[in-house]
Amino acid sequence: MRSSFPEGFQPERLLYSGAESEIWLGTWMNRRAVLKQRLPKGYRNEELDGELRRSRTLREALSLHECKAAGVRAPYVYHVSPKTSSILMSHIDGKTLTESLREREREWLRPAGESVGKLHAEGLSHGDLTPSNLLIRGGDIVLVDFGLSERTNDVEKFAEDLNVMMGALRSLIGEGWESYWEEFESGYLGVSSPVCRDAVERLKLVRARGRYRRRSERRPR
Amino acid sequence: MYALGVESTAHTFAGSIAADDGRVLSDVREVYRTKAGGIHPRNASRHHYDKAPSVIMRTIQESGMGGSEIDVVAFSRGPGLGPCLRVGATTARALSLSLNKPLVGVNHAVAHLEFARKASGAEDPVFLYVSGGNTQVISEVTGRYVVFGETEDIALGNLLDSFARSAGMGFPGGPAIMELAKGGRKMVRLPYSVKGMNVSFSGTLTTLESLLHEEPVEDLAYSVQETCFSMLLEASERAMAYLGKGEFVIAGGVGANERLRQMASVMCEERGARFLDYPVEFYADNAVMIAWTGLCSFRTGERLSVEDSQAMVRWRADEVKLPRRVSA
């Protein structure tokens, strides 16, 4: 526990120690709140580290705000501090899509795909679209963790999001993962935006790139 | 029980005899190098053809055993460069037929990971497999290696070698860059491209080549190491957080870089995890790992007939059912 807390935030417990941040649950102004703090990485060059933490914190705060215009649910931002690279935001009480998939539930994949489709149609890529970053609260999908997100019109970025999701489904489900992906994809394409159709096309190219691809994933000729 | 291993996937032709109690009886390696320019598959395979007979002779002589005492011949069947793989496969077939010993094919990536696991004493780590041709974040899930993250374009070793080639250095370029980087001071801004557990290096190479005549090469070497190693460790740490695993092991030739291993140990210390290191000579391609993994497969009952022993250029680690481990 290396976090320092902003004034008025009463930490309760550490929710998650991620690759770049600690996520604390607590209260702020009598609300349930979550503090996401990007901690300095001792292994990383100081200059690079400072720049990454600052820019990701600002980008995340902005994306959390912007995705609401697309009709995508995300936590509300209460406070941002570029200096300590931390964001204070509303708490989402729900299970992750990963947990739901471990129980072999398929029903959330279609709405999850739809939320991601809306995000992309609005010109936002997520950057780390694993099922752990999609929460299920009540009947809604809520997206979190926008630190690697980008505002872009580059269909490549959207295809990379899909690639991460596809890879996660493959490793999480194992055999038979394809039908889970189809559920997600049908929700995604249901947004009926040309951006989503292009991204699904581009995904084939992204998967054909790189080394030692599976035979079925060679670059289409 | 003894295995004779043959390695020839890329730049290294190597032979080794290892025992199932963990002893290494011989470890002979010949590395294809150039003064300038990169690795040319055909030239590398010619190098292997030239070296194969003496490497195998020395492998047997240094072990102090006779060829007939070997129980199995193991070879690195893929993934790798086709022309190079075929030299190893041919050598192994010839050995198998002339010694009248069974043959097993070993996945080169799985051999790196299995040997790194044994040598480091790790139980269930997240692996960073990073070499000239590979950059993957891997961990075992129910008896299979699963690739959680990987490069979306070129491997890190490939980037370092290509940069070295552009800067007029020979192959392999990684060690030269490590030395140059020690003289670097200034951090030159390079693309930092991490996408969840995936990374991308192609933009980095383009940027480096465009800066080659503008910045001192020492600073570029320093910056490429700092930037790219950080990317790899961020992706690895994300996998550790995602999987809830507390051990980290590096495998593959780039792991021989001191700075990468030093950064890895800081990363692990800060998150209360363990970075498990092992003797540096086993990070690079070698035949000890092939002999070792071949022994494990052999004891699981695996056999490969000479007729079916063609090289598998694109054989992914996640397509292999893992052999039962031999405790040694």
XYZ file of C-alpha atoms in Angstrom:
549
model
C 0.000 0.000 0.000
C 1.868 2.989 -1.343
C -1.061 5.241 -2.141
C -1.528 8.682 -0.627
C -5.099 9.842 -0.358
C -6.706 13.132 -1.382
C -8.372 15.247 1.252
C -11.840 14.108 2.218
C -11.452 10.554 0.946
C -11.799 7.889 3.580
C -10.266 4.681 2.291
C -11.926 1.440 3.280
C -10.045 -1.264 1.426
C -7.848 -1.959 -1.572
C -10.055 -3.362 -4.339
C -7.414 -4.208 -6.898
C -3.708 -3.839 -7.418
C -3.356 -3.582 -11.177
C -0.417 -3.251 -13.486
C -0.248 0.505 -13.158
C -2.608 1.552 -10.415
C -4.130 0.802 -7.063
C -7.883 0.981 -6.807
C -9.301 1.861 -3.401
C -12.882 1.733 -2.234
C -13.980 4.337 0.296
C -16.236 7.301 0.886
C -16.034 10.884 -0.284
C -18.585 13.553 0.684
C -20.795 10.773 2.070
C -20.802 8.883 -1.218
C -19.361 5.505 -2.064
C -16.328 6.339 -4.132
C -13.383 4.712 -5.827
C -9.901 6.174 -5.983
C -7.720 5.101 -8.861
C -4.141 6.113 -8.306
C -1.341 5.527 -10.771
C 1.760 4.833 -8.729
C 5.303 5.610 -9.852
C 6.999 2.574 -11.338
C 10.504 2.144 -10.009
C 11.594 0.120 -13.025
C 10.616 2.829 -15.475
C 12.738 5.816 -16.480
C 11.468 8.703 -14.328
C 10.750 11.035 -17.205
C 8.843 8.382 -19.141
C 7.026 7.271 -15.994
C 5.847 10.779 -15.088
C 4.658 11.489 -18.601
C 2.768 8.192 -18.917
C 1.030 8.534 -15.566
C 0.013 12.124 -16.201
C -1.240 11.654 -19.748
C -3.120 8.460 -18.958
C -4.831 10.014 -15.954
C -6.011 12.992 -17.978
C -7.050 10.836 -20.915
C -8.968 8.506 -18.649
C -10.863 11.324 -16.957
C -11.759 12.813 -20.308
C -12.891 9.487 -21.789
C -15.009 8.663 -18.738
C -16.824 11.886 -19.437
C -16.966 11.613 -23.225
C -18.324 8.106 -23.426
C -21.529 9.221 -21.752
C -22.304 11.274 -24.866
C -22.251 7.977 -26.753
C -24.794 6.501 -24.372
C -22.230 4.234 -22.758
C -22.330 3.896 -18.993
C -19.159 4.614 -17.049
C -18.285 5.856 -13.553
C -18.844 9.553 -12.766
C -15.700 11.569 -12.214
C -15.634 13.486 -8.900
C -12.086 14.750 -8.841
C -8.913 14.541 -10.956
C -5.381 15.230 -9.799
C -2.682 15.177 -12.492
C -0.097 15.829 -9.769
C -0.735 12.576 -7.904
C -2.138 10.992 -11.083
C -5.336 9.985 -9.379
C -9.012 10.006 -10.229
C -11.809 9.911 -7.711
C -14.977 8.472 -9.194
C -18.285 6.850 -8.390
C -18.288 3.231 -7.299
C -19.862 0.623 -9.556
C -21.245 -2.224 -7.530
C -21.401 -5.219 -9.823
C -19.592 -8.268 -11.079
C -17.194 -8.290 -13.990
C -17.945 -9.862 -17.349
C -14.994 -12.173 -16.605
C -16.802 -13.531 -13.540
C -19.982 -13.979 -15.537
C -18.079 -15.818 -18.289
C -16.417 -18.118 -15.767
C -19.936 -19.240 -14.903
C -20.467 -19.794 -18.635
C -23.152 -17.112 -18.843
C -23.701 -15.824 -22.368
C -26.494 -13.349 -21.808
C -24.225 -10.342 -21.139
C -22.111 -10.687 -24.243
C -24.628 -9.133 -26.598
C -25.236 -5.994 -24.458
C -21.470 -5.815 -23.860
C -20.882 -5.849 -27.613
C -23.499 -3.155 -28.031
C -21.831 -0.869 -25.467
C -18.455 -1.272 -27.134
C -20.049 -0.640 -30.530
C -21.560 2.622 -29.282
C -18.195 3.674 -27.876
C -16.455 3.046 -31.180
C -19.210 4.707 -33.201
C -18.591 7.805 -31.075
C -14.887 7.779 -31.985
C -13.433 6.376 -28.774
C -11.221 3.314 -28.492
C -10.852 1.660 -25.088
C -7.285 0.341 -25.286
C -7.592 -2.547 -22.804
C -10.857 -4.223 -23.621
C -10.688 -7.329 -21.455
C -13.894 -8.718 -19.932
C -12.592 -7.587 -16.524
C -13.117 -3.997 -17.618
C -16.817 -4.504 -18.327
C -18.966 -4.521 -15.229
C -22.522 -5.781 -14.921
C -24.648 -3.624 -12.649
C -28.325 -4.453 -12.484
C -29.264 -4.877 -16.117
C -26.583 -2.564 -17.450
C -23.080 -2.867 -18.794
C -20.688 -0.294 -17.334
C -17.253 0.279 -18.871
C -14.258 1.079 -16.677
C -10.506 1.589 -16.963
C -10.035 4.082 -19.781
C -6.346 4.754 -19.150
C -5.285 3.453 -22.550
C -8.243 4.914 -24.428
C -7.927 7.249 -27.380
C -10.113 9.614 -29.301
C -9.624 8.453 -32.867
C -11.144 7.757 -36.252
C -8.589 5.075 -36.980
C -10.457 1.808 -37.533
C -7.235 -0.016 -36.601
C -7.651 1.061 -32.944
C -11.161 -0.315 -32.825
C -10.023 -3.578 -34.378
C -7.304 -3.811 -31.704
C -9.978 -3.485 -29.005
C -11.867 -6.353 -30.627
C -8.641 -8.343 -30.877
C -8.026 -8.022 -27.136
C -11.603 -9.099 -26.385
C -11.361 -12.053 -28.760
C -8.053 -13.169 -27.222
C -9.510 -12.901 -23.722
C -12.561 -14.984 -24.681
C -10.311 -17.572 -26.261
C -8.176 -17.967 -23.142
C -11.081 -17.705 -20.694
C -13.505 -20.099 -22.389
C -11.105 -22.405 -24.225
C -12.821 -24.858 -26.516
C -16.051 -23.503 -27.963
C -15.077 -19.861 -27.426
C -16.212 -19.003 -30.971
C -19.900 -19.046 -30.115
C -19.246 -16.617 -27.241
C -17.476 -14.316 -29.647
C -20.396 -14.485 -32.076
C -22.731 -13.271 -29.322
C -20.451 -10.342 -28.604
C -20.045 -9.548 -32.286
C -23.754 -9.592 -32.993
C -24.310 -7.024 -30.226
C -21.438 -4.982 -31.602
C -22.714 -5.020 -35.178
C -26.230 -4.335 -33.905
C -25.147 -0.716 -33.421
C -25.311 -0.583 -37.250
C -22.589 1.990 -37.626
C -20.196 1.788 -40.594
C -17.369 2.154 -38.050
C -18.313 -1.171 -36.434
C -18.617 -2.969 -39.758
C -15.185 -1.672 -40.809
C -13.643 -2.666 -37.475
C -14.875 -6.260 -37.777
C -13.383 -6.378 -41.293
C -10.079 -4.920 -40.071
C -9.931 -7.426 -37.227
C -9.237 -10.148 -39.797
C -6.182 -8.239 -40.980
C -4.957 -7.549 -37.436
C -5.177 -11.232 -36.619
C -3.370 -12.193 -39.806
C -0.421 -10.027 -38.816
C 2.355 -10.969 -36.457
C 4.276 -14.169 -36.132
C 3.289 -17.816 -36.060
C -0.365 -17.214 -36.741
C -2.680 -20.152 -36.696
C -3.309 -21.491 -40.181
C -6.883 -20.178 -40.232
C -5.638 -16.694 -39.471
C -3.116 -16.105 -42.207
C -3.387 -12.844 -44.046
C -6.292 -13.088 -46.513
C -5.055 -12.915 -50.103
C 17.641 -41.932 -18.648
C 19.430 -39.751 -21.212
C 18.322 -37.630 -24.163
C 20.396 -36.151 -26.932
C 18.860 -32.814 -27.956
C 19.357 -30.952 -31.228
C 18.519 -27.261 -31.615
C 18.503 -25.399 -34.953
C 15.462 -23.095 -35.122
C 17.286 -19.874 -35.993
C 20.854 -18.638 -35.494
C 22.105 -21.405 -33.194
C 22.999 -24.983 -34.003
C 23.442 -26.846 -30.747
C 23.637 -30.298 -29.259
C 23.314 -31.508 -25.690
C 22.994 -34.648 -23.657
C 20.926 -34.316 -20.482
C 19.761 -36.794 -17.880
C 16.370 -37.060 -16.217
C 17.961 -36.367 -12.831
C 18.761 -32.858 -14.110
C 22.436 -33.354 -14.972
C 23.756 -31.686 -18.114
C 26.459 -33.901 -19.615
C 27.272 -31.716 -22.593
C 26.198 -28.395 -24.033
C 27.736 -27.485 -27.396
C 26.665 -24.425 -29.390
C 27.639 -22.771 -32.638
C 26.092 -19.365 -33.339
C 25.720 -17.890 -36.795
C 26.984 -14.291 -36.754
C 27.531 -11.565 -39.324
C 29.807 -8.528 -39.341
C 27.089 -6.420 -40.955
C 23.559 -7.213 -41.984
C 20.993 -9.479 -40.413
C 20.248 -13.181 -40.365
C 19.672 -14.650 -43.805
C 17.795 -17.957 -43.446
C 19.674 -19.644 -46.273
C 23.077 -18.536 -45.034
C 22.178 -19.522 -41.492
C 21.120 -22.980 -42.681
C 24.439 -23.354 -44.545
C 26.209 -22.458 -41.332
C 24.212 -25.200 -39.594
C 25.023 -27.774 -42.278
C 28.714 -26.959 -41.910
C 28.689 -27.168 -38.113
C 26.281 -30.070 -37.560
C 28.767 -32.970 -37.766
C 31.320 -31.433 -35.382
C 28.646 -30.219 -32.935
C 27.169 -33.712 -32.689
C 30.617 -35.308 -32.351
C 31.561 -32.946 -29.526
C 28.151 -33.374 -27.872
C 28.750 -37.107 -27.581
C 32.478 -36.879 -26.771
C 32.079 -34.265 -24.023
C 29.339 -36.271 -22.362
C 31.789 -39.124 -21.812
C 29.102 -41.558 -22.910
C 28.721 -43.787 -25.906
C 25.965 -43.091 -28.404
C 24.298 -46.383 -27.520
C 23.672 -45.253 -23.918
C 21.274 -42.545 -25.111
C 17.583 -43.377 -24.654
C 15.989 -40.868 -27.004
C 16.864 -38.280 -29.659
C 14.955 -34.984 -29.271
C 14.943 -32.142 -31.765
C 13.525 -28.684 -31.979
C 10.717 -29.155 -34.475
C 9.441 -25.562 -34.638
C 8.549 -22.754 -34.694
C 11.469 -21.236 -36.565
C 13.093 -20.610 -39.914
C 12.278 -23.444 -42.333
C 15.756 -23.964 -43.827
C 17.344 -23.962 -40.355
C 14.750 -26.276 -38.814
C 15.280 -28.817 -41.571
C 18.984 -29.127 -40.762
C 18.178 -30.050 -37.171
C 15.397 -32.404 -38.236
C 17.669 -34.165 -40.727
C 20.431 -34.486 -38.141
C 18.039 -35.895 -35.557
C 16.548 -38.414 -38.009
C 20.008 -39.603 -38.972
C 20.952 -40.017 -35.302
C 17.729 -41.811 -34.505
C 18.162 -44.261 -37.386
C 21.890 -44.877 -36.940
C 21.729 -45.283 -33.139
C 18.398 -47.077 -33.425
C 16.832 -44.852 -30.755
C 13.326 -43.332 -30.702
C 12.728 -39.779 -31.882
C 10.657 -37.012 -30.260
C 9.836 -33.548 -31.623
C 9.953 -30.629 -29.198
C 8.262 -27.244 -29.483
C 11.047 -24.682 -29.196
C 8.946 -22.175 -27.236
C 7.645 -24.806 -24.830
C 11.246 -25.969 -24.307
C 12.315 -22.431 -23.343
C 9.463 -22.190 -20.839
C 9.773 -25.692 -19.408
C 13.500 -25.333 -18.917
C 13.177 -21.805 -17.472
C 10.612 -23.131 -15.022
C 12.862 -25.955 -13.927
C 16.037 -23.841 -13.766
C 14.383 -20.988 -11.849
C 12.416 -23.214 -9.501
C 9.161 -21.415 -10.315
C 5.883 -23.248 -9.800
C 3.241 -21.349 -11.691
C 4.712 -18.156 -13.126
C 3.748 -15.632 -15.728
C 6.394 -15.914 -18.453
C 7.767 -13.216 -20.666
C 9.113 -15.050 -23.695
C 11.215 -12.578 -25.614
C 13.767 -13.362 -28.292
C 14.727 -12.528 -31.844
C 11.543 -14.011 -33.222
C 9.139 -13.993 -30.294
C 7.526 -11.615 -27.851
C 4.752 -13.195 -25.836
C 3.295 -13.088 -22.338
C 2.402 -16.661 -21.485
C 1.077 -18.604 -18.534
C -0.160 -22.102 -17.960
C -3.870 -22.749 -17.634
C -5.060 -26.317 -17.092
C -2.158 -28.165 -18.695
C -1.608 -25.851 -21.613
C 0.373 -22.683 -22.194
C -1.950 -19.813 -23.040
C -0.668 -16.706 -24.776
C -2.197 -13.736 -22.949
C -0.330 -11.015 -24.738
C 1.983 -10.759 -27.683
C 3.472 -8.373 -30.166
C 1.089 -7.271 -32.847
C 3.881 -6.960 -35.377
C 7.627 -7.578 -34.873
C 9.404 -9.261 -31.966
C 11.577 -7.133 -29.669
C 14.745 -9.012 -30.618
C 13.829 -8.416 -34.220
C 13.527 -4.686 -33.512
C 16.914 -4.589 -31.752
C 18.597 -6.584 -34.524
C 17.037 -4.423 -37.253
C 18.079 -1.237 -35.465
C 21.612 -2.601 -35.025
C 21.716 -3.451 -38.727
C 20.613 0.084 -39.688
C 23.323 1.459 -37.389
C 25.920 -0.669 -39.185
C 26.344 -3.380 -36.569
C 26.237 -7.115 -37.258
C 23.968 -9.915 -36.070
C 23.027 -10.512 -33.286
C 22.469 -6.848 -32.410
C 21.080 -7.133 -28.886
C 24.413 -7.512 -27.018
C 25.940 -4.564 -28.939
C 22.961 -2.383 -28.052
C 23.207 -3.349 -24.386
C 26.845 -2.187 -24.344
C 26.091 1.044 -26.230
C 23.183 1.831 -23.907
C 25.542 2.018 -20.937
C 26.974 5.179 -22.495
C 23.549 6.728 -23.106
C 22.252 9.587 -20.938
C 19.409 11.326 -22.679
C 15.933 9.847 -22.979
C 14.828 10.186 -26.590
C 11.076 10.046 -27.047
C 9.975 6.874 -28.796
C 6.502 5.437 -29.314
C 5.194 3.657 -26.222
C 2.579 1.280 -27.525
C 0.918 -1.034 -25.020
C -2.577 -2.293 -25.727
C -3.682 -4.206 -22.686
C -1.343 -7.186 -22.658
C -0.280 -6.673 -26.269
C 2.566 -4.512 -27.514
C 3.655 -3.104 -30.865
C 7.192 -2.258 -31.978
C 6.989 -1.465 -35.678
C 6.480 2.274 -35.099
C 9.480 2.253 -32.781
C 11.748 0.899 -35.507
C 10.571 3.538 -37.984
C 11.176 6.310 -35.430
C 14.622 4.974 -34.512
C 15.713 4.799 -38.127
C 14.566 8.353 -38.767
C 16.551 9.585 -35.734
C 19.707 7.664 -36.535
C 21.589 10.680 -37.882
C 20.094 13.189 -35.461
C 20.764 11.675 -32.048
C 23.858 9.948 -30.646
C 23.531 6.207 -31.137
C 24.267 5.636 -27.414
C 21.214 7.705 -26.465
C 19.072 5.829 -28.964
C 20.283 2.490 -27.609
C 19.566 3.638 -24.052
C 16.115 4.962 -24.956
C 15.048 1.931 -26.956
C 15.922 -0.336 -24.031
C 14.209 1.834 -21.425
C 11.083 2.321 -23.514
C 10.634 -1.181 -24.901
C 11.518 -3.027 -21.694
C 9.015 -0.843 -19.831
C 6.358 -1.794 -22.366
C 7.100 -5.495 -21.900
C 7.044 -5.267 -18.120
C 3.819 -3.305 -18.114
C 2.160 -5.979 -20.274
C 3.632 -8.730 -18.062
C 2.524 -7.050 -14.867
C -0.976 -6.660 -16.285
C -1.057 -10.409 -16.905
C 0.135 -11.046 -13.334
C -2.617 -8.804 -11.970
C -5.218 -10.317 -14.284
C -4.298 -13.909 -13.421
C -3.459 -13.240 -9.776
C -0.055 -14.934 -10.136
C 2.926 -13.970 -7.990
C 5.896 -15.400 -9.893
C 7.596 -13.957 -12.950
C 10.108 -15.680 -15.212
C 11.773 -14.478 -18.414
C 12.773 -16.854 -21.208
C 14.427 -16.300 -24.577
C 17.567 -14.562 -25.783
C 16.600 -10.973 -24.897
C 16.442 -12.174 -21.287
C 20.235 -12.186 -21.352
C 20.011 -8.377 -21.197
C 21.036 -7.282 -17.683
C 18.915 -4.152 -17.720
C 15.752 -6.089 -18.575
C 16.313 -8.521 -15.709
C 17.120 -5.698 -13.313
C 13.902 -3.866 -14.267
C 11.959 -7.109 -13.894
C 13.187 -7.601 -10.359
C 12.160 -4.034 -9.403
C 8.721 -4.570 -10.952
C 8.199 -7.749 -8.944
C 9.520 -6.281 -5.710
C 7.095 -3.349 -5.948
C 4.100 -5.619 -6.337
C 5.195 -8.139 -3.726
C 5.890 -10.804 -6.335
C 8.996 -12.865 -7.035
C 11.234 -12.540 -10.077
C 12.944 -15.898 -10.539
C 16.249 -15.747 -12.359
C 18.557 -18.541 -13.543
C 22.036 -18.781 -15.086
C 22.265 -16.290 -17.927
C 23.672 -18.744 -20.483
C 20.351 -20.574 -20.583
C 18.309 -17.594 -21.789
C 19.676 -17.889 -25.320
C 18.812 -20.772 -27.645
C 20.461 -24.013 -26.569
C 19.976 -27.755 -26.883
C 19.908 -28.482 -23.135
C 16.321 -27.289 -22.992
C 15.460 -29.462 -25.992
C 17.028 -32.554 -24.416
C 15.280 -31.825 -21.118
C 11.819 -31.228 -22.599
C 12.301 -34.163 -24.961
C 12.967 -36.409 -21.972
C 9.758 -35.275 -20.294
C 7.719 -35.944 -23.473
C 9.432 -39.301 -23.951
C 8.531 -40.338 -20.412
C 4.943 -39.274 -21.081
C 5.006 -41.859 -23.868
C 5.457 -39.604 -26.848
C 7.192 -40.945 -29.991
C 7.609 -39.509 -33.447
C 8.171 -41.716 -36.462
C 10.806 -40.590 -38.941
C 8.149 -40.491 -41.691
C 6.078 -37.954 -39.717
C 8.951 -35.833 -38.477
C 8.719 -32.864 -40.850
C 9.558 -29.463 -39.330
C 6.663 -27.263 -38.192
C 7.562 -23.678 -39.057
C 4.542 -22.064 -37.374
C 3.944 -24.394 -34.441
C 2.548 -22.248 -31.631
C 3.254 -22.956 -27.974
C -0.470 -22.909 -27.203
C -1.051 -25.849 -29.568
C 1.043 -28.186 -27.411
C -0.301 -30.443 -24.717
C 2.304 -30.166 -21.970
C 4.376 -33.187 -20.997
C 4.181 -34.450 -17.458
C 7.065 -32.874 -15.583
C 9.905 -34.971 -14.320
C 10.980 -33.909 -10.868
C 14.730 -33.533 -10.700
